[in-house]
Tab-separated table of C-alpha atoms in Angstrom:
chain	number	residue	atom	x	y	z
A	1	UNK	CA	80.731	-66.108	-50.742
A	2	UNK	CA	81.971	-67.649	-47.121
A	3	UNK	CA	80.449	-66.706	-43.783
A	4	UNK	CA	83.714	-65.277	-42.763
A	5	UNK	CA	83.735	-62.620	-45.940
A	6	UNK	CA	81.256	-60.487	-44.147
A	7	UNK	CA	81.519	-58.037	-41.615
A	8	UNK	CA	79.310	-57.673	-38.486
A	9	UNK	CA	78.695	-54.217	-37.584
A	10	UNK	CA	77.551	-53.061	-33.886
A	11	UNK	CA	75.253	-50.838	-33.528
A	12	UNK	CA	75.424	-47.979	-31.196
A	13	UNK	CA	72.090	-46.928	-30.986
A	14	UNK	CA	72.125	-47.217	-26.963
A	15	UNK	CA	76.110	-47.309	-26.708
A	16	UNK	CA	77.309	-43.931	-25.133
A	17	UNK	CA	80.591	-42.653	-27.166
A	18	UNK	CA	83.269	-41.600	-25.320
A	19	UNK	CA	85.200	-37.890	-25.465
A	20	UNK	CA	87.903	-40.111	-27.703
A	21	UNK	CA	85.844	-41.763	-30.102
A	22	UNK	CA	83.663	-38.958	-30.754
A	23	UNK	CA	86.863	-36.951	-31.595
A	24	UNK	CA	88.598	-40.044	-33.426
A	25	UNK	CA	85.593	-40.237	-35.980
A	26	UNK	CA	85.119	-35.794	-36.174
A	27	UNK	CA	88.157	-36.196	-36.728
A	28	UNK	CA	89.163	-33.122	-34.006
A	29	UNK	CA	91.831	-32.877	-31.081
A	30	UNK	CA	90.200	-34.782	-27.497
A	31	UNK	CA	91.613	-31.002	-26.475
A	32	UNK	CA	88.575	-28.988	-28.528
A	33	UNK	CA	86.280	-31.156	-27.454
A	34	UNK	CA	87.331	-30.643	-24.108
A	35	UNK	CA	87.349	-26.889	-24.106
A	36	UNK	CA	83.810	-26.655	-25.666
A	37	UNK	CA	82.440	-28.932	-23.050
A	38	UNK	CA	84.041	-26.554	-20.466
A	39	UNK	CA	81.950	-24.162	-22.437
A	40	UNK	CA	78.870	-26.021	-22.295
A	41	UNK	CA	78.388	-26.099	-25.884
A	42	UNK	CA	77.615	-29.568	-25.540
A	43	UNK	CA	74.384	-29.203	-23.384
A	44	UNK	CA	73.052	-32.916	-23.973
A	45	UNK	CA	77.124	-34.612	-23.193
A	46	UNK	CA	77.239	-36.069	-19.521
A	47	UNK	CA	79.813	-36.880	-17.220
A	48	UNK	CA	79.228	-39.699	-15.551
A	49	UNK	CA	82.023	-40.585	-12.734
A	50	UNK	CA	84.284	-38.136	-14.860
A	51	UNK	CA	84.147	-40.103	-18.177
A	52	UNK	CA	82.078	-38.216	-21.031
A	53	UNK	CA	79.232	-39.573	-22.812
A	54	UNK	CA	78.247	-38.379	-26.031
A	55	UNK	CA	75.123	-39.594	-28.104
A	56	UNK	CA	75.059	-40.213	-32.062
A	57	UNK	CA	73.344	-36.672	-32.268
A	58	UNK	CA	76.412	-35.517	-29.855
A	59	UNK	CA	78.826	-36.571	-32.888
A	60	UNK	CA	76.936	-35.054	-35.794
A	61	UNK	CA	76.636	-32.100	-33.605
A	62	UNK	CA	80.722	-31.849	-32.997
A	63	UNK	CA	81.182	-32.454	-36.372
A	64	UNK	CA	78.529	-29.533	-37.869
A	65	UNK	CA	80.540	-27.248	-35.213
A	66	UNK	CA	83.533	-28.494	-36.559
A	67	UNK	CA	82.892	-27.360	-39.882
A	68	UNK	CA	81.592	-24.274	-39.172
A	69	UNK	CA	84.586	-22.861	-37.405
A	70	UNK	CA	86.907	-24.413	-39.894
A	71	UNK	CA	84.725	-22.935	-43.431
A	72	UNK	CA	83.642	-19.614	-41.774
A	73	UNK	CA	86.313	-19.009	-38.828
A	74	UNK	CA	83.225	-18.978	-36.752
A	75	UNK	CA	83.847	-18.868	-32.851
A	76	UNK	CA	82.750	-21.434	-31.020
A	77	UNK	CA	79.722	-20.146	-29.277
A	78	UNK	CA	78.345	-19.209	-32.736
A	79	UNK	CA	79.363	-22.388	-34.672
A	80	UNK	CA	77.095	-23.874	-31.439
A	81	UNK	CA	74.200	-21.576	-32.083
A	82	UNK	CA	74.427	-22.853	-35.220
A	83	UNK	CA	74.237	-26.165	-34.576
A	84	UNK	CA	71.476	-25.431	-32.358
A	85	UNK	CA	69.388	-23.834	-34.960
A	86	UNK	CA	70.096	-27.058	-37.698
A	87	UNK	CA	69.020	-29.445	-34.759
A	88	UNK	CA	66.062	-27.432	-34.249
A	89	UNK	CA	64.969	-27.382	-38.246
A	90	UNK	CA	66.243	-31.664	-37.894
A	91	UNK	CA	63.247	-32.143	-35.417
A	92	UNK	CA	60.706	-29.829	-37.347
A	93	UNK	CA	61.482	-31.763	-40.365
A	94	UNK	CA	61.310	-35.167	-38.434
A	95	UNK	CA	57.863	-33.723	-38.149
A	96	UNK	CA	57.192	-33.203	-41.560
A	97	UNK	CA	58.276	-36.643	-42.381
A	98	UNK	CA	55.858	-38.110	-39.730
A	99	UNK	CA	53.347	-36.327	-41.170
A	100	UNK	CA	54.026	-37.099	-45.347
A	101	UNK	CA	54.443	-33.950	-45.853
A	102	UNK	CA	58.335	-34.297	-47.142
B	1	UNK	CA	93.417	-37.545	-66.056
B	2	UNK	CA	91.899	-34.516	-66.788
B	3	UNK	CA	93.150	-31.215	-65.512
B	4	UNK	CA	91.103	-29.278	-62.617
B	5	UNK	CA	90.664	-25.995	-62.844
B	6	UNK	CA	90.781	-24.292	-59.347
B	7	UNK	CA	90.285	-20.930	-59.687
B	8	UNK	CA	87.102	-21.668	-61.963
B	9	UNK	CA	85.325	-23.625	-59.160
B	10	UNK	CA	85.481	-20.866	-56.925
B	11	UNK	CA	84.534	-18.252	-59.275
B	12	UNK	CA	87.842	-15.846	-59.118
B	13	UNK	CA	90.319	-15.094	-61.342
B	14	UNK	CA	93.913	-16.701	-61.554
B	15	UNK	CA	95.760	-13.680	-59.719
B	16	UNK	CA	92.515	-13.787	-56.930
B	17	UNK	CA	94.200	-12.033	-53.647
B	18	UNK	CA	93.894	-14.144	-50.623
B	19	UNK	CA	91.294	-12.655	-49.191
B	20	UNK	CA	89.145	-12.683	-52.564
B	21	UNK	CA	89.676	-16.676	-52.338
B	22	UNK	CA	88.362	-16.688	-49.316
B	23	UNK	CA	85.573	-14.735	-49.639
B	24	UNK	CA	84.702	-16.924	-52.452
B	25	UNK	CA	84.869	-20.398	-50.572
B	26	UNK	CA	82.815	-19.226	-47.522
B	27	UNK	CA	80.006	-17.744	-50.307
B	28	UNK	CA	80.112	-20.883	-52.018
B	29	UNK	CA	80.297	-23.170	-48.473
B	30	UNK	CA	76.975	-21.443	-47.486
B	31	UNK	CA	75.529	-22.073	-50.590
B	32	UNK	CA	76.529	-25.683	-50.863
B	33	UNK	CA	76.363	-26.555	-46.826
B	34	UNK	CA	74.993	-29.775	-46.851
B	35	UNK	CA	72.347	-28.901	-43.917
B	36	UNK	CA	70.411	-26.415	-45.918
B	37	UNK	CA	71.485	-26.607	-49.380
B	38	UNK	CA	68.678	-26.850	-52.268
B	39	UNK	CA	70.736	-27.828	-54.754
B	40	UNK	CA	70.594	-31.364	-55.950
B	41	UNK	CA	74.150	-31.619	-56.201
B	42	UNK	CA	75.092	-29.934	-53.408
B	43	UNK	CA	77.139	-33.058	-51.620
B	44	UNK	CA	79.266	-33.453	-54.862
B	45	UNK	CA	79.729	-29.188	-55.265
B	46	UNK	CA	80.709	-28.644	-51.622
B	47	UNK	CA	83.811	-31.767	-52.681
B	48	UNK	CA	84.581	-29.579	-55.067
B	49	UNK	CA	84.602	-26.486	-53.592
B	50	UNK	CA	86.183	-27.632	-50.282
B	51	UNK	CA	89.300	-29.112	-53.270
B	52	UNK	CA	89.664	-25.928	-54.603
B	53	UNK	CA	89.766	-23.991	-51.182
B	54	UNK	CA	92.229	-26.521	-49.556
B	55	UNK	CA	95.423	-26.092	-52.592
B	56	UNK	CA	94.489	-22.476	-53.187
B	57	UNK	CA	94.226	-21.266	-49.549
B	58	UNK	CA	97.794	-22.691	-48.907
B	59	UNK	CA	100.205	-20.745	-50.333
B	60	UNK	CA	102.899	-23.738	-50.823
B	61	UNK	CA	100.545	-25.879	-52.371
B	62	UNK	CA	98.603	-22.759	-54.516
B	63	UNK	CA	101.868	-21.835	-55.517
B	64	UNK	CA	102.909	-25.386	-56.652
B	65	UNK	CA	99.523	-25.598	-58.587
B	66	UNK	CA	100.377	-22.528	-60.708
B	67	UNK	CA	103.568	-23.646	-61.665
B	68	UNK	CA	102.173	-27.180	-62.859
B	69	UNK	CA	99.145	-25.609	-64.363
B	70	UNK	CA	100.251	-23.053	-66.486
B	71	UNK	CA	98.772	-23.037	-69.779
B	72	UNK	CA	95.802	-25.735	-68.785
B	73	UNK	CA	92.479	-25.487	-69.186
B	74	UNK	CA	89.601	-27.313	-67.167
B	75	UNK	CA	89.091	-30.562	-68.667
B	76	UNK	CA	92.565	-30.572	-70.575
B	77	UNK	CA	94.172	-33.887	-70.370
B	78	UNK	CA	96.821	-33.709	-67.964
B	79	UNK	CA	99.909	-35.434	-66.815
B	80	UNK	CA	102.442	-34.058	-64.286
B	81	UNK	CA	105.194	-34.390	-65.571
B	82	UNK	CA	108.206	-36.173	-64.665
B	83	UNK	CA	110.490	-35.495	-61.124
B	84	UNK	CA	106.606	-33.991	-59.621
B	85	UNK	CA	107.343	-36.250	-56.634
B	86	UNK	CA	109.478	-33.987	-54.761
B	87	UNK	CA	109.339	-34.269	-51.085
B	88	UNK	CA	107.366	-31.385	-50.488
B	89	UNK	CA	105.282	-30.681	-47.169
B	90	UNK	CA	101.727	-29.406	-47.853
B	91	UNK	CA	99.503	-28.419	-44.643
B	92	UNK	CA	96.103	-29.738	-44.351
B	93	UNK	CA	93.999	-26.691	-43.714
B	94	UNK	CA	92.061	-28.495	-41.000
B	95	UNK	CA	91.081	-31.132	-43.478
B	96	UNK	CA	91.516	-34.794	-42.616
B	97	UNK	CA	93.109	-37.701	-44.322
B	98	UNK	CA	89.656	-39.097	-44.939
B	99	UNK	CA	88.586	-35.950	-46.537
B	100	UNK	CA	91.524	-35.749	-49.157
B	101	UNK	CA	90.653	-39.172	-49.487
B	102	UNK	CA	87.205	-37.919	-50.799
B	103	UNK	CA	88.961	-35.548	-53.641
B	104	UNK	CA	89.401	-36.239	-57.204
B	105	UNK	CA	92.080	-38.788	-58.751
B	106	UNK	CA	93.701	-34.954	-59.937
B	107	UNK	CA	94.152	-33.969	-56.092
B	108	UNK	CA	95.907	-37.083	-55.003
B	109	UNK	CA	97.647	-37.403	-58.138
B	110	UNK	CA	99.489	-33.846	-57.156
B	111	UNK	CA	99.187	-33.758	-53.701
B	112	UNK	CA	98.202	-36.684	-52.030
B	113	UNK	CA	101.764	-38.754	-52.732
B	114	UNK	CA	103.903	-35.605	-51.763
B	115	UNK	CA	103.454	-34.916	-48.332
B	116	UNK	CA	100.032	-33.729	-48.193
B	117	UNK	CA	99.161	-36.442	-46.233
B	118	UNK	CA	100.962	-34.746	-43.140
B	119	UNK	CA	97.868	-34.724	-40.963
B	120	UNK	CA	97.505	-38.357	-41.178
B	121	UNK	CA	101.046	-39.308	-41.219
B	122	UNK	CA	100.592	-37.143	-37.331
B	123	UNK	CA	97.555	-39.188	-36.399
B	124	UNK	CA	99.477	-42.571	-37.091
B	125	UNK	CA	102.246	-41.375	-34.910
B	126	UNK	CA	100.123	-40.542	-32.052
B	127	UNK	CA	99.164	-44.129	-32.206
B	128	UNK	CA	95.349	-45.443	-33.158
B	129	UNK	CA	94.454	-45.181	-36.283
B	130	UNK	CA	92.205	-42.580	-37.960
B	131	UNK	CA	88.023	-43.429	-37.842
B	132	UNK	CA	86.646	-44.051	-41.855
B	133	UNK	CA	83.066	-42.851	-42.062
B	134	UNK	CA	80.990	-43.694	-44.711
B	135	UNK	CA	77.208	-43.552	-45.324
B	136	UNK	CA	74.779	-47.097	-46.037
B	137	UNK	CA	71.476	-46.581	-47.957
B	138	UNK	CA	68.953	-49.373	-46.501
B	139	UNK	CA	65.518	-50.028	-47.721
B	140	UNK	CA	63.242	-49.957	-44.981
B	141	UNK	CA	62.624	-53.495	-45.188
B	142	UNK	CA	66.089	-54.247	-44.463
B	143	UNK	CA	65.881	-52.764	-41.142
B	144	UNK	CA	63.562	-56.084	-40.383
B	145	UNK	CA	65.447	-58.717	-41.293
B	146	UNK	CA	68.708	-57.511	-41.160
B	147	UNK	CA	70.964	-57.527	-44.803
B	148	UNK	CA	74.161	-57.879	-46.427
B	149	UNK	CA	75.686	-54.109	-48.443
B	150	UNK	CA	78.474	-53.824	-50.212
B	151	UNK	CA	80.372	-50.727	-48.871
B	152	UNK	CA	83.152	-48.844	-51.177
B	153	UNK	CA	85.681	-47.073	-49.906
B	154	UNK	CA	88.772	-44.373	-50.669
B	155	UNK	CA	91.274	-45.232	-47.981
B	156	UNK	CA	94.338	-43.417	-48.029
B	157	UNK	CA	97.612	-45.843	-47.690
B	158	UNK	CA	101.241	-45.473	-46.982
B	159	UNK	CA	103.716	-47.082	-49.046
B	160	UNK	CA	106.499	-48.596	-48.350
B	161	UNK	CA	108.511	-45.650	-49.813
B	162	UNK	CA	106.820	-43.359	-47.660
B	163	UNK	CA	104.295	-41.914	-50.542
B	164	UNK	CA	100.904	-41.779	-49.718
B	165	UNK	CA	98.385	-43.412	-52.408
B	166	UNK	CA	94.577	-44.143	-52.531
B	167	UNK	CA	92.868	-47.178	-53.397
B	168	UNK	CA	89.278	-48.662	-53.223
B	169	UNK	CA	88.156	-51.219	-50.953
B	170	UNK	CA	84.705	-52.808	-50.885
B	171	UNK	CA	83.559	-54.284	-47.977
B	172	UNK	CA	80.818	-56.629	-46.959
B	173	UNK	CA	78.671	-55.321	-44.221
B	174	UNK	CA	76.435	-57.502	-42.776
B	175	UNK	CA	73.722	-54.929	-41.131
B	176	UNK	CA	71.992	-56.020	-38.035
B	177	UNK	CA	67.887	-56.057	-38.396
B	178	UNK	CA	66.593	-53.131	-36.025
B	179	UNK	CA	68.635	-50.372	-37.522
B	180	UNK	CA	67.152	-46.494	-37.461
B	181	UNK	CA	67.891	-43.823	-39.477
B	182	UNK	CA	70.860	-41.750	-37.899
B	183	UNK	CA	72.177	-44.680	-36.614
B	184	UNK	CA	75.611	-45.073	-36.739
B	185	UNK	CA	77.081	-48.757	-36.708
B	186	UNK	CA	80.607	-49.496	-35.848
B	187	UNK	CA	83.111	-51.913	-37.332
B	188	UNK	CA	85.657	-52.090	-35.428
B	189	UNK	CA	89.204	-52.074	-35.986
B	190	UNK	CA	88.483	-51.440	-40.501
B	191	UNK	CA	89.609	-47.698	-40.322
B	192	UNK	CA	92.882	-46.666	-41.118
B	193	UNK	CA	95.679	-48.683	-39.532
B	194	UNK	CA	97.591	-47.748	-36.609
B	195	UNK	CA	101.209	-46.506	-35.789
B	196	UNK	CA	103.134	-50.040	-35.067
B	197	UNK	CA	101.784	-51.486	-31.872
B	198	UNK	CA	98.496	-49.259	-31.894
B	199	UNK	CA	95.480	-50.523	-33.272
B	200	UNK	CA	93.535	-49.451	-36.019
B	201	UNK	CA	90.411	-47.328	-36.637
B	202	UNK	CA	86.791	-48.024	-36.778
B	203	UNK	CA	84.780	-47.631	-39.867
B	204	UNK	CA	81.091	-46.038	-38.966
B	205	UNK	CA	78.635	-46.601	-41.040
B	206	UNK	CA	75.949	-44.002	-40.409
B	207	UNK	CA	71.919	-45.068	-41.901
B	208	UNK	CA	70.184	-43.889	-44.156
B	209	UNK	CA	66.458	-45.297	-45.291
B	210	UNK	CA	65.426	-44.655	-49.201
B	211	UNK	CA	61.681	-43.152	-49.091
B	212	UNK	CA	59.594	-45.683	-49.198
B	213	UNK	CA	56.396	-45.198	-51.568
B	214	UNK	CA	54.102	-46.922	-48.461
B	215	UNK	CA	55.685	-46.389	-45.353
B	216	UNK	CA	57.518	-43.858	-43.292
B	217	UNK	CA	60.113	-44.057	-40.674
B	218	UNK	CA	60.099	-42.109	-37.252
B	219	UNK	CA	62.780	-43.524	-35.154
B	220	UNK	CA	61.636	-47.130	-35.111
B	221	UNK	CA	58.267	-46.249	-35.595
B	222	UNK	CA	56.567	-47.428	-39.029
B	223	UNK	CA	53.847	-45.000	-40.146
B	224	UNK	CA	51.658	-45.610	-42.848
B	225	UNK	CA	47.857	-45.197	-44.727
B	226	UNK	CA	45.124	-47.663	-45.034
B	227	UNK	CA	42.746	-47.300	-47.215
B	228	UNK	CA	39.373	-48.420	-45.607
B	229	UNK	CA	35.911	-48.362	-46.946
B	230	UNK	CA	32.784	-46.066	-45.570
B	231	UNK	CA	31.076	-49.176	-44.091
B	232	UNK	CA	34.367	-50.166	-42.589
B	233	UNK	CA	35.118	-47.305	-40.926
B	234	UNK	CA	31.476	-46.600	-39.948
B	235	UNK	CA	30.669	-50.186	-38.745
B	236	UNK	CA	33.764	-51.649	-37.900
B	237	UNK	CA	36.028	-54.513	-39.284
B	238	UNK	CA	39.183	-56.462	-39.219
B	239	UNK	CA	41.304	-55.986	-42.307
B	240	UNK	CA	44.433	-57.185	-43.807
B	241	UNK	CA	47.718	-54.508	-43.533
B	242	UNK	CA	51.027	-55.710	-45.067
B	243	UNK	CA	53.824	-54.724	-42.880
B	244	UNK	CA	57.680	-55.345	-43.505
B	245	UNK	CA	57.656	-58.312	-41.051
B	246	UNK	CA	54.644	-59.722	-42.711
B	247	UNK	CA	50.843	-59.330	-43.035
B	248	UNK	CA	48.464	-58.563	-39.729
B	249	UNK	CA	44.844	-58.363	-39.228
B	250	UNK	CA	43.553	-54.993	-38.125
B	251	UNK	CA	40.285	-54.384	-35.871
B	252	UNK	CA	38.865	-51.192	-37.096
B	253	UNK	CA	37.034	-49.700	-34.751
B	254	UNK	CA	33.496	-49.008	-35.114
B	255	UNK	CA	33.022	-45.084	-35.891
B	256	UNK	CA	36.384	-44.586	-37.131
B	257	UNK	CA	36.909	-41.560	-39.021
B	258	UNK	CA	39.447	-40.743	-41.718
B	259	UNK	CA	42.569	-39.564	-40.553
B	260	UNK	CA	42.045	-41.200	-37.349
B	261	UNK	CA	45.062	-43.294	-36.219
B	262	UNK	CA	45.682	-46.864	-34.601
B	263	UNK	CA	48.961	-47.688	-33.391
B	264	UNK	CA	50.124	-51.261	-33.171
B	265	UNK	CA	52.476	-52.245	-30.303
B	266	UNK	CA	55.552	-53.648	-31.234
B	267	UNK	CA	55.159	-53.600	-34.927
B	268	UNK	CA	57.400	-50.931	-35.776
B	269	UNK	CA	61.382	-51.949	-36.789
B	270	UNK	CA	62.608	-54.513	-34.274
B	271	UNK	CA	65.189	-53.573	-31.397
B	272	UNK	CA	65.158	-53.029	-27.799
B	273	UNK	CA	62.459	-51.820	-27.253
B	274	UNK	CA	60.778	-52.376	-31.102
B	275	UNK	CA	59.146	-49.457	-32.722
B	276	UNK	CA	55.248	-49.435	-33.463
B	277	UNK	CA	53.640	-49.199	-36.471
B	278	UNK	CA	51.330	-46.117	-36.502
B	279	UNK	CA	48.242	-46.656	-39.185
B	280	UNK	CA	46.803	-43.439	-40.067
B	281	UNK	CA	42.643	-44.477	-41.688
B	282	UNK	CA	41.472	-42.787	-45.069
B	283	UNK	CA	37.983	-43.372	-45.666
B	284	UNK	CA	38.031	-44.492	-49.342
B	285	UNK	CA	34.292	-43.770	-51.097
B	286	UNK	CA	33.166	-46.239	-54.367
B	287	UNK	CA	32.558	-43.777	-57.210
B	288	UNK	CA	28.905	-43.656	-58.107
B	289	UNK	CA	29.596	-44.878	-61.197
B	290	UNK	CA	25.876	-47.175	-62.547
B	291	UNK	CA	22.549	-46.830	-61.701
B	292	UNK	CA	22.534	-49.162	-59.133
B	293	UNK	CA	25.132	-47.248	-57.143
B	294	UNK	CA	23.699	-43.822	-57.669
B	295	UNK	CA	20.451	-45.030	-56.285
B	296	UNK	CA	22.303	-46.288	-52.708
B	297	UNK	CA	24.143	-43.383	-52.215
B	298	UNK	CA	20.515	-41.250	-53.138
B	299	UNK	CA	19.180	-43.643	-50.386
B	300	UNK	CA	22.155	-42.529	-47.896
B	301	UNK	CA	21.692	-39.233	-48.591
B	302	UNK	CA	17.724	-39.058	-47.668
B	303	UNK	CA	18.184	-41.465	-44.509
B	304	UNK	CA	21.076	-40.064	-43.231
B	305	UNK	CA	20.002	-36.242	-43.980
B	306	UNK	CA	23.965	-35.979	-42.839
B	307	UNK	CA	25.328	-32.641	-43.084
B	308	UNK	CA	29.073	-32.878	-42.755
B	309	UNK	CA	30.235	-29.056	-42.099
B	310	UNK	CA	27.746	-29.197	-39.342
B	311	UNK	CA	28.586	-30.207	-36.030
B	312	UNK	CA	27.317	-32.599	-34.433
B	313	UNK	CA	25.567	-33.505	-37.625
């Protein structure tokens, strides 16, 4: 197989993602991202010289809350308390892990 | 192609009012939500279930179903039958292209060259392509050196006609050494393609380790178990740990205890900065197993006169 058959991936462990890609890869409208950032349902998002930076857990978390008001019609703030309760049992099971215990 | 069955893989009957579908899917979408599902199939049932939910919570396309499915049963061989291409516009129901993408051959047999690509067909006229997503297994290991995985995809494409097909694609990925779990890694431009004169979507990749029977990942941290012996832990010594980036020589500290833990800078998965590994001691005793080692351990147990579940013993 040539050199040139293989893909090189980035990786965007320290990369911030912007308010476009995060909705590009949800997918969701730029415009409900927007609106739950005015709602501060994205506590850990910054805006940094009015540009928005999102983290890898700020994607999995739009796309949780995402679901959530698309399966169960939830409204926002609850899809978010949600999503805060599933990113609270992801770092107790983190734990877990660290300890062998899962 | 064998014929899906809707209404049986959300539990209702044919003539289910709306709202009885509905109540269905959400009971079902709890049960199978990927976050706190049990079930060992959940991924593949929540597929299913979000199928079912997107033709039969649309009234065009549940309607359309009924009239092609008439007199089939689940698993019947099915074909549509001639003139089924009609232009027809399906909505989404919030679902994107990538996500029909993910449904079975029967779904984009019936739906996915007649319109029901709509929401995609919008995203390529607002321009840049749609993102592909698409999870990588790695072996821990592979997080050290770096490695080559094939990647399959089910990428929705237009044809020239204007029908919308799916076909596979298998890429090679060449993953950069350093990856974490959670980590997503972008390849640019290998989502779907772009309206003309907009560029096309990235594919993310997001990382996944396999447990590992020795080691286990935190971030970039490596932890692990050594086994050491009594007189290694009680008197100290330097002994061999194999790590993913090779073997290293470990001091033991004299008086180490079991469960005690020694981290090692740097040795964790590579990156920026690299993770360490975290060895966690377990004080391994030789079973008294001849004479000979019945009578030490008799000798320990007078000299030491060591009473464990007494502190300060």
């Amino acid at each position: 197989m040539r050199d040139d058959d293989f893909l090189e991936g980035q990786l965007l462990e320290d990369a911030w993602l912007t308010l476009e890609q995060v909705a590009a890869a949800c997918p969701v409208e730029p415009e409900w991202l927007l609106a739950h950032l005015d709602e501060g349902l994205f506590p850990q998002a910054r805006s940094v010289a009015g540009v928005w930076r999102f983290s890898g857990a700020g994607l999995v978390r739009a796309r949780r809350m995402r679901l959530l008001e698309r399966d169960f019609d939830a409204v926002p703030e609850m899809a978010a308390l949600v999503a805060d309760l599933l990113e609270e049992m992801d770092g107790l099971r983190a734990r877990l892990r660290r300890a062998g215990l899962e | 192609m064998q014929f899906k069955d809707y209404y049986q893989t959300l539990g209702v009957a044919r003539g289910a009012s709306a709202e009885d579908i509905k109540k269905a899917f959400r009971r079902l979408a709890r049960k199978y939500h990927p976050d706190v599902s049990k079930e060992k199939d959940a991924e593949a049932r929540m597929k299913e279930v979000n199928e079912a939910w997107n033709v039969l919570s649309d009234p065009e396309k549940r309607a359309a179903y009924d009239r092609l499915g008439a007199g089939f049963q689940s698993g019947q061989e099915f074909r549509p039958p001639p003139g089924w291409d009609a232009p027809f516009e399906f909505s989404s129901r919030g679902f994107s292209p990538g996500e029909e993408a993910d449904f079975s051959d029967f779904f984009s047999e019936i739906f996915g060259r007649m319109g029901g690509m709509r929401g995609g067909a919008r995203a390529r006229a607002a321009g840049r392509g749609e993102d592909h997503r698409a999870r990588v297994l790695l072996d821990v290991e592979d997080a050290f050196g770096g490695v080559t995985r094939q990647v399959s995809l089910r990428v929705p494409a237009a044809e020239a006609s204007g029908r919308v097909s799916f076909r596979d694609r298998t890429l090679n990925v060449r993953i950069p050494k350093g990856v974490a779990a959670g980590q997503v890694i972008r390849l640019a431009g290998q989502g779907a393609p772009g309206a003309a004169g907009h560029p096309a979507g990235d594919l993310l990749l997001e990382v996944e380790f396999r447990p590992h029977p020795r080691f286990r990942v935190d971030g970039r941290d490596l932890l692990l178990t050594v086994p050491v012996a009594p007189w290694e832990a009680a008197l100290g010594a330097v002994v061999p740990v194999h790590l993913p980036g090779g073997e290293v020589r470990v001091r033991v500290p004299e008086g180490a205890q079991s469960g005690g833990q020694l981290r090692l800078r740097g040795k964790g998965i590579p990156g920026e900065p690299p993770g360490d590994a975290i060895i966690e001691l377990r004080v391994v005793q030789p079973p008294a197993d001849t004479p000979r080692r019945r009578s030490l351990y008799e000798t320990m147990a007078r000299e030491f006169a060591f009473d464990p579940r007494k502190a300060g013993s």
